[in-house]
CSV table of C-alpha atoms and ligand atoms in Angstrom, one decimal:
chain,number,residue,atom,x,y,z
Z,1,MET,CA,38.9,113.9,39.3
Z,2,ALA,CA,35.5,112.4,39.1
Z,3,GLU,CA,32.6,110.3,40.8
Z,4,ILE,CA,32.7,106.7,39.9
Z,5,GLU,CA,29.6,105.0,39.7
Z,6,VAL,CA,29.6,100.7,39.5
Z,7,ARG,CA,26.0,100.1,38.6
Z,8,ASP,CA,24.5,96.4,38.8
Z,9,ILE,CA,27.8,94.9,37.7
Z,10,ARG,CA,28.0,91.4,37.2
Z,11,HIS,CA,30.6,89.3,35.9
Z,12,VAL,CA,31.0,85.6,34.8
Z,13,TYR,CA,34.3,84.3,33.3
Z,14,ASP,CA,34.0,81.4,30.6
Z,15,GLN,CA,30.1,81.7,30.6
Z,16,GLY,CA,28.3,79.1,29.2
Z,17,THR,CA,31.6,76.4,29.6
Z,18,SER,CA,32.4,73.8,32.1
Z,19,ASP,CA,34.9,76.5,33.5
Z,20,GLU,CA,32.3,79.2,34.3
Z,21,THR,CA,33.1,81.4,37.1
Z,22,VAL,CA,30.6,83.9,38.8
Z,23,ALA,CA,33.4,86.5,39.9
Z,24,ILE,CA,31.0,89.1,40.5
Z,25,GLU,CA,27.4,88.5,41.4
Z,26,ARG,CA,25.9,91.7,41.5
Z,27,VAL,CA,27.7,95.0,42.7
Z,28,ASN,CA,26.2,98.5,43.0
Z,29,LEU,CA,29.0,101.0,44.3
Z,30,THR,CA,29.6,104.8,44.3
Z,31,LEU,CA,32.8,106.5,44.6
Z,32,LYS,CA,32.3,110.4,45.4
Z,33,ASP,CA,34.6,112.8,43.7
Z,34,GLY,CA,37.9,113.3,45.3
Z,35,THR,CA,37.7,110.5,48.1
Z,36,ALA,CA,40.0,107.8,49.6
Z,37,ASN,CA,38.1,104.3,49.2
Z,38,ALA,CA,39.5,100.9,49.7
Z,39,LEU,CA,38.1,97.5,48.6
Z,40,LEU,CA,38.8,94.9,51.1
Z,41,GLY,CA,37.8,91.1,51.0
Z,42,PRO,CA,39.4,87.3,51.0
Z,43,SER,CA,41.5,86.1,48.1
Z,44,GLY,CA,39.0,85.2,45.1
Z,45,CYS,CA,36.2,87.6,46.4
Z,46,GLY,CA,36.3,89.5,43.0
Z,47,LYS,CA,38.2,92.5,43.9
Z,48,THR,CA,40.8,92.7,40.7
Z,49,THR,CA,37.7,91.8,38.2
Z,50,LEU,CA,36.0,94.7,39.6
Z,51,LEU,CA,39.1,97.0,39.3
Z,52,GLN,CA,39.7,95.7,35.9
Z,53,ILE,CA,35.9,96.4,34.9
Z,54,ILE,CA,36.1,99.9,36.1
Z,55,SER,CA,39.4,100.6,34.6
Z,56,GLY,CA,37.7,99.2,31.0
Z,57,LEU,CA,40.4,96.2,30.7
Z,58,LEU,CA,37.6,93.8,31.1
Z,59,GLN,CA,34.0,94.2,29.6
Z,60,PRO,CA,31.4,93.3,32.5
Z,61,THR,CA,29.0,90.5,31.7
Z,62,GLU,CA,26.1,92.8,32.9
Z,63,GLY,CA,26.0,96.1,34.4
Z,64,GLN,CA,27.5,99.9,33.8
Z,65,ILE,CA,30.5,101.9,34.7
Z,66,LEU,CA,29.6,105.8,34.9
Z,67,ILE,CA,32.1,108.5,35.3
Z,68,ASP,CA,30.5,111.6,36.4
Z,69,GLY,CA,27.3,110.4,35.2
Z,70,GLU,CA,28.4,109.4,31.6
Z,71,ASP,CA,28.1,105.9,30.8
Z,72,VAL,CA,31.8,104.7,29.6
Z,73,THR,CA,31.1,100.8,29.7
Z,74,ASP,CA,31.7,100.5,26.0
Z,75,LYS,CA,35.1,102.8,26.3
Z,76,PRO,CA,38.3,101.5,25.9
Z,77,PRO,CA,40.6,102.0,29.0
Z,78,GLU,CA,42.5,105.0,27.2
Z,79,GLU,CA,39.1,106.8,26.9
Z,80,ARG,CA,38.3,106.5,30.6
Z,81,ASP,CA,41.5,108.5,32.1
Z,82,ILE,CA,41.6,106.1,34.8
Z,83,ALA,CA,45.2,105.0,36.3
Z,84,GLN,CA,46.0,101.9,37.4
Z,85,VAL,CA,48.7,100.9,39.8
Z,86,PHE,CA,49.5,96.9,39.7
Z,87,GLN,CA,50.6,95.0,42.1
Z,88,PHE,CA,53.8,94.6,40.4
Z,89,PRO,CA,54.8,97.9,39.1
Z,90,VAL,CA,55.3,98.4,35.1
Z,91,ILE,CA,58.5,100.7,34.8
Z,92,TYR,CA,60.6,101.4,31.9
Z,93,ASP,CA,64.3,100.6,32.4
Z,94,SER,CA,65.2,102.4,29.6
Z,95,MET,CA,64.2,105.6,31.0
Z,96,ASP,CA,65.3,107.3,34.1
Z,97,VAL,CA,62.8,108.0,37.0
Z,98,TYR,CA,62.0,111.5,35.7
Z,99,ASP,CA,61.3,110.1,32.4
Z,100,ASN,CA,59.1,107.6,33.8
Z,101,LEU,CA,57.2,110.1,35.7
Z,102,ALA,CA,57.0,112.3,32.6
Z,103,PHE,CA,55.8,109.4,30.1
Z,104,PRO,CA,52.2,109.6,30.7
Z,105,LEU,CA,52.2,113.6,30.5
Z,106,ARG,CA,54.2,113.3,27.2
Z,107,ASN,CA,51.9,110.9,25.8
Z,108,GLY,CA,48.9,113.4,26.8
Z,109,GLY,CA,51.1,116.4,24.7
Z,110,VAL,CA,51.3,118.4,28.0
Z,111,PRO,CA,54.2,121.1,27.4
Z,112,GLU,CA,57.4,120.5,28.5
Z,113,ASN,CA,57.6,123.5,31.0
Z,114,GLU,CA,54.3,122.0,32.9
Z,115,ILE,CA,55.4,118.4,32.7
Z,116,ASP,CA,58.7,119.5,34.8
Z,117,SER,CA,56.7,121.5,37.2
Z,118,ARG,CA,54.5,118.4,37.8
Z,119,VAL,CA,57.4,115.9,37.9
Z,120,GLN,CA,58.8,118.1,40.6
Z,121,ARG,CA,55.6,118.4,42.4
Z,122,ILE,CA,55.2,114.5,42.5
Z,123,SER,CA,59.0,114.1,43.4
Z,124,ASP,CA,58.5,116.4,46.3
Z,125,LEU,CA,55.4,114.7,47.6
Z,126,LEU,CA,57.0,111.2,47.3
Z,127,GLU,CA,60.4,112.1,48.1
Z,128,LEU,CA,62.1,110.8,44.9
Z,129,ASP,CA,64.6,113.9,44.5
Z,130,ASP,CA,67.5,111.9,45.1
Z,131,ILE,CA,66.6,109.3,42.5
Z,132,LEU,CA,65.2,111.3,39.9
Z,133,HIS,CA,67.8,110.6,37.3
Z,134,SER,CA,68.6,107.0,38.5
Z,135,SER,CA,67.7,104.1,36.3
Z,136,PRO,CA,64.7,102.1,37.8
Z,137,SER,CA,67.0,98.8,37.1
Z,138,ASN,CA,69.0,99.8,40.1
Z,139,LEU,CA,66.4,101.0,42.5
Z,140,GLY,CA,64.8,97.8,43.7
Z,141,PRO,CA,61.1,96.9,43.8
Z,142,GLU,CA,60.1,99.1,46.6
Z,143,LEU,CA,61.2,102.3,44.8
Z,144,ASN,CA,59.9,101.2,41.7
Z,145,GLN,CA,56.4,100.7,43.3
Z,146,LEU,CA,57.0,104.4,44.1
Z,147,VAL,CA,57.7,105.8,40.8
Z,148,ALA,CA,54.8,103.5,39.5
Z,149,LEU,CA,52.6,105.3,42.0
Z,150,GLY,CA,53.6,108.7,41.1
Z,151,ARG,CA,53.3,107.9,37.5
Z,152,GLY,CA,49.5,107.3,38.3
Z,153,ILE,CA,49.3,110.4,40.4
Z,154,ILE,CA,50.9,112.6,37.9
Z,155,ARG,CA,48.2,113.2,35.5
Z,156,ALA,CA,45.8,116.1,36.6
Z,157,ASP,CA,43.3,115.0,33.9
Z,158,THR,CA,42.9,111.5,35.5
Z,159,SER,CA,39.3,110.7,36.6
Z,160,ALA,CA,40.4,108.2,39.4
Z,161,ILE,CA,43.5,106.3,40.3
Z,162,LEU,CA,43.1,102.4,41.2
Z,163,PHE,CA,45.6,100.7,43.1
Z,164,ASP,CA,45.7,96.8,42.9
Z,165,GLU,CA,47.8,95.8,46.1
Z,166,PRO,CA,50.6,98.1,45.5
Z,167,MET,CA,52.3,97.3,48.8
Z,168,THR,CA,52.9,93.7,48.0
Z,169,ASP,CA,56.8,94.1,47.2
Z,170,VAL,CA,57.2,96.5,50.1
Z,171,GLU,CA,59.0,95.6,53.0
Z,172,PRO,CA,56.6,95.9,55.9
Z,173,SER,CA,58.6,98.4,58.0
Z,174,ARG,CA,58.2,101.1,55.1
Z,175,LYS,CA,54.8,100.5,54.1
Z,176,LEU,CA,53.4,102.9,56.5
Z,177,THR,CA,55.6,105.7,55.3
Z,178,ILE,CA,54.9,105.1,51.4
Z,179,ARG,CA,51.1,104.7,52.2
Z,180,ARG,CA,51.1,108.1,54.2
Z,181,ARG,CA,52.8,109.9,51.2
Z,182,VAL,CA,50.3,108.3,48.7
Z,183,LYS,CA,47.5,109.4,51.2
Z,184,GLU,CA,49.1,113.0,51.1
Z,185,ALA,CA,49.3,113.1,47.5
Z,186,GLN,CA,45.7,111.6,47.4
Z,187,GLN,CA,44.4,114.5,49.6
Z,188,GLU,CA,46.5,117.3,47.9
Z,189,PHE,CA,45.3,116.5,44.4
Z,190,ASN,CA,42.1,115.6,45.4
Z,191,ILE,CA,42.1,112.0,43.9
Z,192,THR,CA,39.3,110.0,43.5
Z,193,ALA,CA,40.9,106.5,44.9
Z,194,LEU,CA,39.9,102.9,45.1
Z,195,TYR,CA,42.8,100.8,46.9
Z,196,VAL,CA,42.5,97.2,46.7
Z,197,THR,CA,44.2,95.3,49.7
Z,198,HIS,CA,43.3,92.2,51.8
Z,199,ASP,CA,45.1,93.9,54.7
Z,200,GLN,CA,42.4,95.6,56.8
Z,201,HIS,CA,44.7,97.8,58.7
Z,202,GLU,CA,45.9,99.1,55.1
Z,203,ALA,CA,42.7,99.5,53.9
Z,204,LEU,CA,41.4,101.3,57.2
Z,205,THR,CA,44.5,103.8,57.4
Z,206,PHE,CA,44.1,104.8,53.9
Z,207,ALA,CA,40.4,105.1,53.2
Z,208,GLU,CA,37.9,107.1,54.4
Z,209,GLN,CA,35.1,104.5,53.4
Z,210,VAL,CA,35.8,100.9,52.8
Z,211,ALA,CA,33.8,98.4,50.4
Z,212,ILE,CA,33.9,94.7,51.7
Z,213,MET,CA,33.2,92.0,49.2
Z,214,ARG,CA,32.4,88.5,49.7
Z,215,ASP,CA,31.9,85.9,47.1
Z,216,GLY,CA,31.4,88.3,44.7
Z,217,ASN,CA,29.0,90.6,46.6
Z,218,LEU,CA,29.2,93.9,48.0
Z,219,VAL,CA,28.7,93.3,51.7
Z,220,GLN,CA,29.3,96.7,53.4
Z,221,TYR,CA,30.6,100.1,52.1
Z,222,ASP,CA,31.0,102.1,55.4
Z,223,THR,CA,33.4,104.0,57.4
Z,224,GLY,CA,35.9,102.1,59.5
Z,225,GLU,CA,34.1,103.2,62.7
Z,226,ASN,CA,30.8,101.7,61.6
Z,227,LEU,CA,32.2,98.8,59.9
Z,228,TYR,CA,33.7,98.3,63.7
Z,229,GLN,CA,30.7,99.1,65.6
Z,230,ASN,CA,28.0,98.2,63.5
Z,231,PRO,CA,28.9,95.4,61.0
Z,232,VAL,CA,25.8,94.4,58.9
Z,233,ASN,CA,26.3,90.8,59.4
Z,234,THR,CA,28.5,88.2,61.4
Z,235,PHE,CA,31.0,88.0,58.4
Z,236,ILE,CA,32.0,91.8,58.8
Z,237,GLY,CA,31.7,91.5,62.7
Z,238,HIS,CA,34.5,88.8,62.4
Z,239,PHE,CA,36.5,89.9,59.5
Z,240,ILE,CA,37.1,93.5,61.0
Z,241,GLY,CA,39.2,93.7,63.9
Z,242,SER,CA,41.9,91.6,65.2
Z,243,PRO,CA,40.6,89.4,66.7
Z,244,GLY,CA,37.1,90.0,65.4
Z,245,MET,CA,34.1,90.1,67.1
Z,246,ASN,CA,33.2,87.6,69.6
Z,247,LEU,CA,30.1,85.7,68.0
Z,248,LEU,CA,28.3,83.9,70.7
Z,249,ASP,CA,25.5,81.3,69.8
Z,250,CYS,CA,22.4,81.9,72.1
Z,251,THR,CA,18.7,81.6,72.4
Z,252,LEU,CA,16.5,84.1,73.9
Z,253,SER,CA,14.7,84.2,77.0
Z,254,GLN,CA,12.5,86.3,79.1
Z,255,LYS,CA,13.7,87.5,82.3
Z,256,ASN,CA,12.1,90.1,84.6
Z,257,GLY,CA,9.9,91.0,81.8
Z,258,ALA,CA,12.8,91.9,79.3
Z,259,PRO,CA,14.5,89.5,76.5
Z,260,HIS,CA,17.7,88.3,77.5
Z,261,ALA,CA,20.4,86.5,75.5
Z,262,GLN,CA,20.7,83.0,77.0
Z,263,LEU,CA,24.3,81.5,77.0
Z,264,GLY,CA,24.0,78.0,78.4
Z,265,PRO,CA,22.8,79.0,82.2
Z,266,HIS,CA,24.2,82.7,81.7
Z,267,SER,CA,21.3,85.3,80.9
Z,268,VAL,CA,22.8,88.3,79.4
Z,269,PRO,CA,20.8,91.6,79.3
Z,270,LEU,CA,20.0,93.7,76.2
Z,271,LYS,CA,19.6,96.9,75.6
Z,272,GLU,CA,16.1,98.3,75.6
Z,273,SER,CA,16.1,99.5,71.9
Z,274,LEU,CA,16.7,95.8,70.7
Z,275,HIS,CA,13.6,94.6,72.7
Z,276,PRO,CA,10.7,95.5,70.3
Z,277,LYS,CA,12.9,94.1,67.3
Z,278,LEU,CA,13.4,90.7,68.8
Z,279,ASP,CA,11.2,87.5,68.8
Z,280,LEU,CA,11.6,85.1,71.6
Z,281,SER,CA,11.1,82.0,69.1
Z,282,TRP,CA,13.9,83.0,67.0
Z,283,SER,CA,16.7,80.1,66.5
Z,284,ASP,CA,20.1,80.8,64.9
Z,285,CYS,CA,20.9,83.7,66.9
Z,286,GLN,CA,24.2,85.3,68.0
Z,287,ILE,CA,25.4,88.1,70.4
Z,288,GLY,CA,28.4,90.0,68.9
Z,289,ILE,CA,30.9,91.8,71.2
Z,290,ARG,CA,34.2,93.1,70.6
Z,291,PRO,CA,37.2,91.6,72.4
Z,292,SER,CA,37.6,95.3,73.9
Z,293,SER,CA,34.1,95.8,75.1
Z,294,VAL,CA,34.1,92.7,77.3
Z,295,THR,CA,34.8,93.6,81.0
Z,296,VAL,CA,37.1,91.1,83.1
Z,297,GLN,CA,37.0,90.7,86.8
Z,298,VAL,CA,39.5,88.5,88.4
Z,299,ALA,CA,38.1,88.6,91.7
Z,300,ASN,CA,34.2,87.6,92.3
Z,301,PRO,CA,32.1,90.8,91.5
Z,302,HIS,CA,29.8,92.1,94.0
Z,303,ASP,CA,27.3,92.2,91.5
Z,304,GLU,CA,27.3,88.5,90.3
Z,305,ALA,CA,24.4,88.9,88.1
Z,306,ASP,CA,25.8,91.1,85.6
Z,307,TYR,CA,28.9,88.8,85.4
Z,308,ALA,CA,29.5,85.2,84.2
Z,309,PRO,CA,31.9,83.0,85.4
Z,310,ALA,CA,34.6,81.7,83.1
Z,311,ILE,CA,38.1,79.9,82.9
Z,312,VAL,CA,41.0,81.1,81.3
Z,313,ASP,CA,41.9,79.0,78.2
Z,314,GLN,CA,44.7,80.9,77.0
Z,315,VAL,CA,46.6,84.4,77.3
Z,316,GLU,CA,48.3,85.8,74.0
Z,317,MET,CA,50.1,89.3,73.9
Z,318,VAL,CA,48.9,91.0,70.6
Z,319,GLY,CA,49.6,94.4,69.5
Z,320,GLY,CA,50.7,96.0,73.0
Z,321,PHE,CA,47.5,94.2,74.8
Z,322,GLN,CA,46.7,90.9,76.3
Z,323,ILE,CA,44.0,88.4,74.4
Z,324,ILE,CA,42.3,86.3,76.7
Z,325,THR,CA,40.4,83.3,75.7
Z,326,ALA,CA,38.1,82.2,78.3
Z,327,THR,CA,35.3,79.5,78.3
Z,328,LEU,CA,32.1,80.5,80.1
Z,329,GLU,CA,31.4,78.2,82.9
Z,330,ASP,CA,29.0,75.1,82.0
Z,331,THR,CA,29.2,75.9,78.4
Z,332,ASP,CA,31.5,75.6,75.6
Z,333,VAL,CA,31.3,79.0,74.7
Z,334,GLU,CA,34.3,80.9,74.1
Z,335,VAL,CA,34.9,84.7,74.6
Z,336,LYS,CA,37.9,86.6,73.8
Z,337,ALA,CA,38.7,89.6,75.9
Z,338,ARG,CA,41.3,92.5,75.6
Z,339,VAL,CA,43.0,93.7,78.5
Z,340,ALA,CA,46.3,95.9,79.2
Z,341,HIS,CA,49.4,94.2,78.8
Z,342,ASP,CA,50.2,94.5,82.6
Z,343,PHE,CA,47.0,92.9,83.6
Z,344,ALA,CA,47.9,90.1,85.7
Z,345,ILE,CA,46.2,86.8,84.5
Z,346,GLU,CA,47.2,83.4,83.9
Z,347,LYS,CA,45.9,80.1,82.0
Z,348,ASP,CA,43.4,78.2,84.0
Z,349,ALA,CA,42.6,81.2,86.2
Z,350,SER,CA,39.0,82.0,87.4
Z,351,ILE,CA,37.7,85.1,86.2
Z,352,TRP,CA,34.1,86.8,85.6
Z,353,LEU,CA,33.0,88.4,82.4
Z,354,SER,CA,30.3,90.9,81.7
Z,355,PHE,CA,29.3,92.3,78.3
Z,356,PRO,CA,27.9,96.1,78.6
Z,357,PRO,CA,24.6,95.9,76.8
Z,358,ASP,CA,25.5,99.0,74.8
Z,359,ASP,CA,28.1,97.5,73.2
Z,360,ILE,CA,26.0,94.1,72.4
Z,361,ARG,CA,25.0,93.5,69.0
Z,362,PHE,CA,22.6,91.1,68.1
Z,363,PHE,CA,22.4,89.1,64.8
Z,364,HIS,CA,19.6,86.5,63.7
Z,365,GLN,CA,20.6,84.3,60.9
Z,366,GLN,CA,23.9,86.0,60.4
Z,367,GLU,CA,22.3,89.8,59.9
Z,368,ALA,CA,22.4,92.3,62.4
Z,369,VAL,CA,18.9,93.3,64.0
Z,370,GLY,CA,18.3,96.9,64.8
Z,371,ALA,CA,20.6,99.8,64.1
Z,372,ALA,CA,22.9,100.6,66.9
R,1,ATP,N1,40.9,85.4,33.9
R,1,ATP,C1,40.2,84.6,34.5
R,1,ATP,N2,39.5,83.6,33.9
R,1,ATP,C2,38.7,82.5,34.7
R,1,ATP,N3,38.4,83.1,36.1
R,1,ATP,C3,39.0,84.1,36.9
R,1,ATP,C4,39.9,84.8,35.8
R,1,ATP,N4,40.6,85.9,37.0
R,1,ATP,C5,40.1,85.5,37.9
R,1,ATP,N5,39.1,84.5,38.0
R,1,ATP,C6,38.2,83.8,39.1
R,1,ATP,O1,37.4,84.7,39.7
R,1,ATP,C7,37.1,85.1,40.9
R,1,ATP,C8,37.4,86.4,41.4
R,1,ATP,O2,39.0,86.4,41.2
R,1,ATP,P1,39.8,87.9,41.7
R,1,ATP,O3,40.9,87.6,40.8
R,1,ATP,O4,38.9,89.1,41.2
R,1,ATP,O5,39.5,87.8,43.0
R,1,ATP,P2,40.4,88.9,44.2
R,1,ATP,O6,39.3,89.3,44.9
R,1,ATP,O7,41.2,89.8,43.5
R,1,ATP,O8,41.4,87.7,44.5
R,1,ATP,P3,43.2,88.1,45.3
R,1,ATP,O9,43.0,88.7,46.5
R,1,ATP,O10,43.7,86.7,45.2
R,1,ATP,O11,43.8,89.1,44.2
R,1,ATP,C9,38.1,83.6,41.6
R,1,ATP,O12,37.2,82.9,41.6
R,1,ATP,C10,38.9,83.6,40.5
R,1,ATP,O13,39.6,82.4,40.4
R,2,MG,MG1,43.3,90.3,43.1
């Protein structure tokens, strides 16, 4: 496998016409050899365009693609040795599963005995043994997608494998198993992988690092942990997590000699490391806090200073937790808080919320201020 570098790539469709579309503004990204990466972002942000530029199906308007340091921008797909698994698999119905898997190897002139051992290995890994001699036309979309995945993985000389939403046709309950098998193959063969999806859960379970795009730009390329804990801007804060980070409009005030975030009448203390980076004259400020970090009290807390009173608007059960939506008293600031499934709480209840300073992120003009 290989290292893939996307250098200063820009792509404009139909340049110079009235239909001109800037699909990629400017992207720089290096995928290290043997790593699992995901490319995540809203529909239309440029994911497929970037993938096709890496594989060579599309010639970029500007910039270069490097494989292990070699500029391959002008090379056609077949000279890049990049396998691509598409949203809708391309499987040959005239061949059985075995021959479909063997196809890229036969094409590459690999000797039959080696082909056989590689097909067996892929078949073991993806659990295709029972269907090796079946015709794809009888298998349904999900197994066909597995075969397509196997065919992508089987070539030992591949520089990288690009997956473009490969789970679209797979039943939700089976996605996890299939993704696990693909992940095992990725690790076993040390594959440099780029997995495109708009499902953050899929991205975060597959990849060591996730690249998040928006409007043709790469916004953050980072571990799941960092995307969650240290989003570079409000877009990532909101996009990652379910529900996303609370982003609460605030102003800055000086209280007891230290800057505080002001949510209407409520003063929220901020951690000391942030203090020197803040400017009390700023407007367009938000504090960000994960629903799981908000502390909820149903009884009036002793130390009221750290708590802001709120009224519960809504309680929903989401993925084994309850998500409370509450409005801070005397404001229209809405906060979501995550509590245990058996936490006794009802709509219209009075509660008290606090925001632990270490868990608060601060944003000025949508950008994160200070590292965590
Ligand atoms: N062949 C094309 N000709 C003109 N414009 C295109 C073409 N393909 C994509 N676009 C436009 O380029 C932008 C990026 O599209 P792209 O398909 O790369 O997004 P995507 O992130 O893969 O979206 P999705 O999640 O819906 O698959 C969009 O505005 C899209 O309409
Ligand atoms: Mg796409």
